[in-house]
mmCIF file of C-alpha atoms in Angstrom:
data_model
loop_
_atom_site.group_PDB
_atom_site.id
_atom_site.type_symbol
_atom_site.label_atom_id
_atom_site.label_comp_id
_atom_site.label_asym_id
_atom_site.label_seq_id
_atom_site.Cartn_x
_atom_site.Cartn_y
_atom_site.Cartn_z
ATOM 1 C CA MET A 233 0.246 -0.005 0.022
ATOM 2 C CA ASN A 234 2.358 2.481 0.959
ATOM 3 C CA ALA A 235 4.854 1.281 -2.823
ATOM 4 C CA VAL A 236 1.028 2.781 -4.123
ATOM 5 C CA ARG A 237 1.333 5.559 -2.512
ATOM 6 C CA ARG A 238 4.694 6.452 -3.600
ATOM 7 C CA TRP A 239 3.754 6.403 -7.461
ATOM 8 C CA VAL A 240 0.501 8.519 -6.794
ATOM 9 C CA PRO A 241 2.324 11.766 -8.014
ATOM 10 C CA CYS A 242 4.164 9.792 -11.068
ATOM 11 C CA LEU A 243 0.777 8.264 -11.746
ATOM 12 C CA GLY A 244 -0.533 11.655 -12.643
ATOM 13 C CA VAL A 245 2.407 12.682 -14.792
ATOM 14 C CA VAL A 246 1.846 9.290 -16.633
ATOM 15 C CA LEU A 247 -2.028 9.638 -16.941
ATOM 16 C CA LEU A 248 -1.514 13.377 -18.107
ATOM 17 C CA ALA A 249 1.406 12.630 -20.751
ATOM 18 C CA LEU A 250 -0.674 9.460 -22.322
ATOM 19 C CA LEU A 251 -4.779 11.594 -22.119
ATOM 20 C CA ALA A 252 -2.212 13.911 -23.945
ATOM 21 C CA SER A 253 -0.893 11.744 -26.727
ATOM 22 C CA THR A 254 -4.260 10.158 -27.421
ATOM 23 C CA GLY A 255 -5.676 13.365 -27.699
ATOM 24 C CA VAL A 256 -8.073 13.863 -24.904
ATOM 25 C CA ALA A 257 -7.942 16.992 -23.092
ATOM 26 C CA GLN A 258 -6.196 17.851 -20.309
ATOM 27 C CA GLU A 259 -6.748 21.188 -19.209
ATOM 28 C CA ALA A 260 -8.904 19.666 -16.181
ATOM 29 C CA ALA A 261 -10.635 16.661 -14.866
ATOM 30 C CA ASP A 262 -14.213 18.464 -16.279
ATOM 31 C CA ASP A 263 -12.926 17.584 -19.828
ATOM 32 C CA LEU A 264 -12.794 13.819 -19.510
ATOM 33 C CA ARG A 265 -15.496 11.319 -19.590
ATOM 34 C CA ILE A 266 -14.843 8.697 -17.911
ATOM 35 C CA GLY A 267 -16.589 4.711 -17.408
ATOM 36 C CA VAL A 268 -16.592 2.158 -15.356
ATOM 37 C CA ALA A 269 -17.597 -1.150 -15.552
ATOM 38 C CA PRO A 270 -18.856 -3.430 -13.629
ATOM 39 C CA PHE A 271 -15.951 -5.073 -11.502
ATOM 40 C CA GLU A 272 -14.982 -9.117 -10.733
ATOM 41 C CA ARG A 273 -16.565 -9.732 -7.173
ATOM 42 C CA VAL A 274 -14.590 -12.944 -5.395
ATOM 43 C CA GLY A 275 -14.652 -13.629 -1.989
ATOM 44 C CA ALA A 276 -15.987 -17.267 -0.348
ATOM 45 C CA SER A 277 -18.759 -19.033 -0.904
ATOM 46 C CA GLY A 278 -21.704 -17.403 0.696
ATOM 47 C CA VAL A 279 -20.347 -13.780 0.911
ATOM 48 C CA ARG A 280 -21.480 -10.835 0.295
ATOM 49 C CA VAL A 281 -18.918 -8.783 -1.833
ATOM 50 C CA PRO A 282 -19.681 -4.892 -2.520
ATOM 51 C CA ASP A 283 -20.466 -3.374 -5.308
ATOM 52 C CA ILE A 284 -17.919 -1.058 -5.593
ATOM 53 C CA SER A 285 -18.278 -0.059 -9.067
ATOM 54 C CA SER A 286 -21.253 1.434 -8.476
ATOM 55 C CA SER A 287 -20.101 3.242 -5.496
ATOM 56 C CA LEU A 288 -16.603 4.513 -7.675
ATOM 57 C CA ALA A 289 -18.612 5.948 -10.463
ATOM 58 C CA GLN A 290 -20.555 8.053 -7.529
ATOM 59 C CA ARG A 291 -17.839 9.369 -6.439
ATOM 60 C CA LEU A 292 -16.354 10.203 -9.408
ATOM 61 C CA SER A 293 -19.760 12.043 -10.573
ATOM 62 C CA THR A 294 -19.244 14.523 -7.574
ATOM 63 C CA MET A 295 -15.480 15.498 -8.854
ATOM 64 C CA GLY A 296 -16.052 17.885 -11.700
ATOM 65 C CA ILE A 297 -15.402 15.026 -14.512
ATOM 66 C CA GLU A 298 -17.401 15.995 -17.673
ATOM 67 C CA ARG A 299 -19.180 12.484 -18.053
ATOM 68 C CA VAL A 300 -19.057 9.902 -15.628
ATOM 69 C CA VAL A 301 -20.786 6.298 -17.157
ATOM 70 C CA GLY A 302 -21.563 3.716 -14.150
ATOM 71 C CA PRO A 303 -21.372 -0.356 -14.713
ATOM 72 C CA GLU A 304 -25.597 -0.747 -15.151
ATOM 73 C CA LYS A 305 -25.009 1.544 -18.556
ATOM 74 C CA LEU A 306 -21.686 0.549 -19.638
ATOM 75 C CA GLY A 307 -22.827 -3.467 -19.036
ATOM 76 C CA GLY A 308 -20.101 -6.084 -20.053
ATOM 77 C CA GLN A 309 -19.143 -9.296 -17.719
ATOM 78 C CA ALA A 310 -17.873 -8.101 -14.062
ATOM 79 C CA VAL A 311 -14.478 -9.998 -14.794
ATOM 80 C CA ALA A 312 -11.219 -7.956 -14.133
ATOM 81 C CA ASP A 313 -9.391 -8.196 -17.227
ATOM 82 C CA PRO A 314 -11.714 -7.517 -20.320
ATOM 83 C CA PRO A 315 -10.676 -7.941 -24.244
ATOM 84 C CA ALA A 316 -9.477 -4.868 -25.771
ATOM 85 C CA GLU A 317 -12.824 -5.725 -28.227
ATOM 86 C CA ASP A 318 -15.173 -5.242 -25.643
ATOM 87 C CA ILE A 319 -13.611 -2.303 -23.761
ATOM 88 C CA VAL A 320 -13.123 -0.170 -27.021
ATOM 89 C CA VAL A 321 -16.787 -0.710 -28.329
ATOM 90 C CA ARG A 322 -18.628 -0.369 -24.654
ATOM 91 C CA ALA A 323 -16.146 3.432 -24.886
ATOM 92 C CA LYS A 324 -17.702 4.193 -27.839
ATOM 93 C CA GLN A 325 -21.462 2.944 -27.152
ATOM 94 C CA ALA A 326 -20.643 5.020 -24.102
ATOM 95 C CA GLU A 327 -18.773 8.799 -25.667
ATOM 96 C CA VAL A 328 -16.110 7.570 -23.391
ATOM 97 C CA ASP A 329 -11.874 8.463 -23.316
ATOM 98 C CA LEU A 330 -11.030 5.879 -20.532
ATOM 99 C CA VAL A 331 -13.095 3.219 -18.386
ATOM 100 C CA VAL A 332 -12.086 1.616 -15.509
ATOM 101 C CA VAL A 333 -12.068 -2.123 -14.999
ATOM 102 C CA GLY A 334 -11.520 -4.326 -11.910
ATOM 103 C CA ARG A 335 -11.863 -6.886 -9.021
ATOM 104 C CA THR A 336 -12.712 -6.614 -5.538
ATOM 105 C CA THR A 337 -12.184 -9.679 -2.887
ATOM 106 C CA ARG A 338 -13.031 -9.981 0.455
ATOM 107 C CA LEU A 339 -10.741 -11.605 3.413
ATOM 108 C CA GLY A 340 -12.607 -11.913 6.461
ATOM 109 C CA ASP A 341 -13.991 -8.168 6.554
ATOM 110 C CA SER A 342 -10.729 -6.990 4.433
ATOM 111 C CA LEU A 343 -11.763 -5.709 0.774
ATOM 112 C CA SER A 344 -9.002 -5.268 -1.842
ATOM 113 C CA VAL A 345 -9.687 -3.200 -4.857
ATOM 114 C CA ASP A 346 -7.535 -4.014 -7.831
ATOM 115 C CA THR A 347 -8.502 -1.094 -10.752
ATOM 116 C CA GLN A 348 -6.764 -0.453 -13.950
ATOM 117 C CA LEU A 349 -7.435 2.528 -16.615
ATOM 118 C CA ARG A 350 -8.336 1.430 -19.986
ATOM 119 C CA SER A 351 -8.230 3.130 -23.214
ATOM 120 C CA ALA A 352 -10.888 4.091 -24.801
ATOM 121 C CA ALA A 353 -9.316 4.014 -28.933
ATOM 122 C CA SER A 354 -6.980 0.590 -28.015
ATOM 123 C CA GLY A 355 -8.355 -0.831 -24.911
ATOM 124 C CA VAL A 356 -5.321 -1.357 -22.865
ATOM 125 C CA ALA A 357 -3.765 -0.572 -20.064
ATOM 126 C CA VAL A 358 -3.085 2.948 -18.984
ATOM 127 C CA GLY A 359 -0.668 4.014 -16.514
ATOM 128 C CA THR A 360 -0.190 1.435 -13.631
ATOM 129 C CA PRO A 361 -2.531 -0.595 -11.635
ATOM 130 C CA VAL A 362 -4.676 1.326 -8.755
ATOM 131 C CA VAL A 363 -4.896 -0.644 -5.426
ATOM 132 C CA VAL A 364 -6.825 0.092 -2.473
ATOM 133 C CA GLU A 365 -7.525 -1.812 0.374
ATOM 134 C CA ALA A 366 -10.403 -1.233 3.310
ATOM 135 C CA SER A 367 -10.417 -3.157 6.365
ATOM 136 C CA GLY A 368 -13.716 -3.509 7.113
ATOM 137 C CA PRO A 369 -17.119 -1.836 6.365
ATOM 138 C CA ARG A 370 -16.941 1.726 8.212
ATOM 139 C CA ASP A 371 -12.952 2.097 6.128
ATOM 140 C CA LEU A 372 -15.023 1.563 3.056
ATOM 141 C CA GLY A 373 -16.264 5.120 1.974
ATOM 142 C CA ARG A 374 -12.964 6.360 2.809
ATOM 143 C CA ALA A 375 -11.201 3.521 0.663
ATOM 144 C CA ILE A 376 -13.799 4.431 -2.522
ATOM 145 C CA ASP A 377 -12.537 8.706 -1.632
ATOM 146 C CA GLU A 378 -9.277 7.764 -2.059
ATOM 147 C CA LEU A 379 -9.299 5.043 -4.959
ATOM 148 C CA ALA A 380 -11.298 8.013 -7.041
ATOM 149 C CA THR A 381 -8.546 10.303 -6.015
ATOM 150 C CA LEU A 382 -5.702 8.158 -7.057
ATOM 151 C CA LEU A 383 -7.041 7.159 -10.611
ATOM 152 C CA LEU A 384 -7.195 11.331 -11.477
#
């Protein structure tokens, strides 16, 4: 987790450089259009794993982003690593520049959320994966806020 925090400034610079190279306006987050795909959910049999992708989309929509398309509208299978072709098709239909894909893993009360930004133009990964952890249900809000901030 500390390694992720150390890479946050670098991730922001890399993301802006990649967005500039793909023709996406880099002036501000309000020019950005992001889709959030349904996240894969992993846990022991019978254990409830919360829908982090919908919560993340809702949080991103409060951060001044021009367009946020949630998992219900973006559609697709809930897998952590969908095919690039699927990302491109869904992103084009939703009119977004980037798509967040991910996996939520529950271990006891703790949750680990592993995410990756994918390019709408090619479907390939943009930047480095972002991982956040929540120690329990009461820590989930903080983890979603941290995830949204790290992704931007």
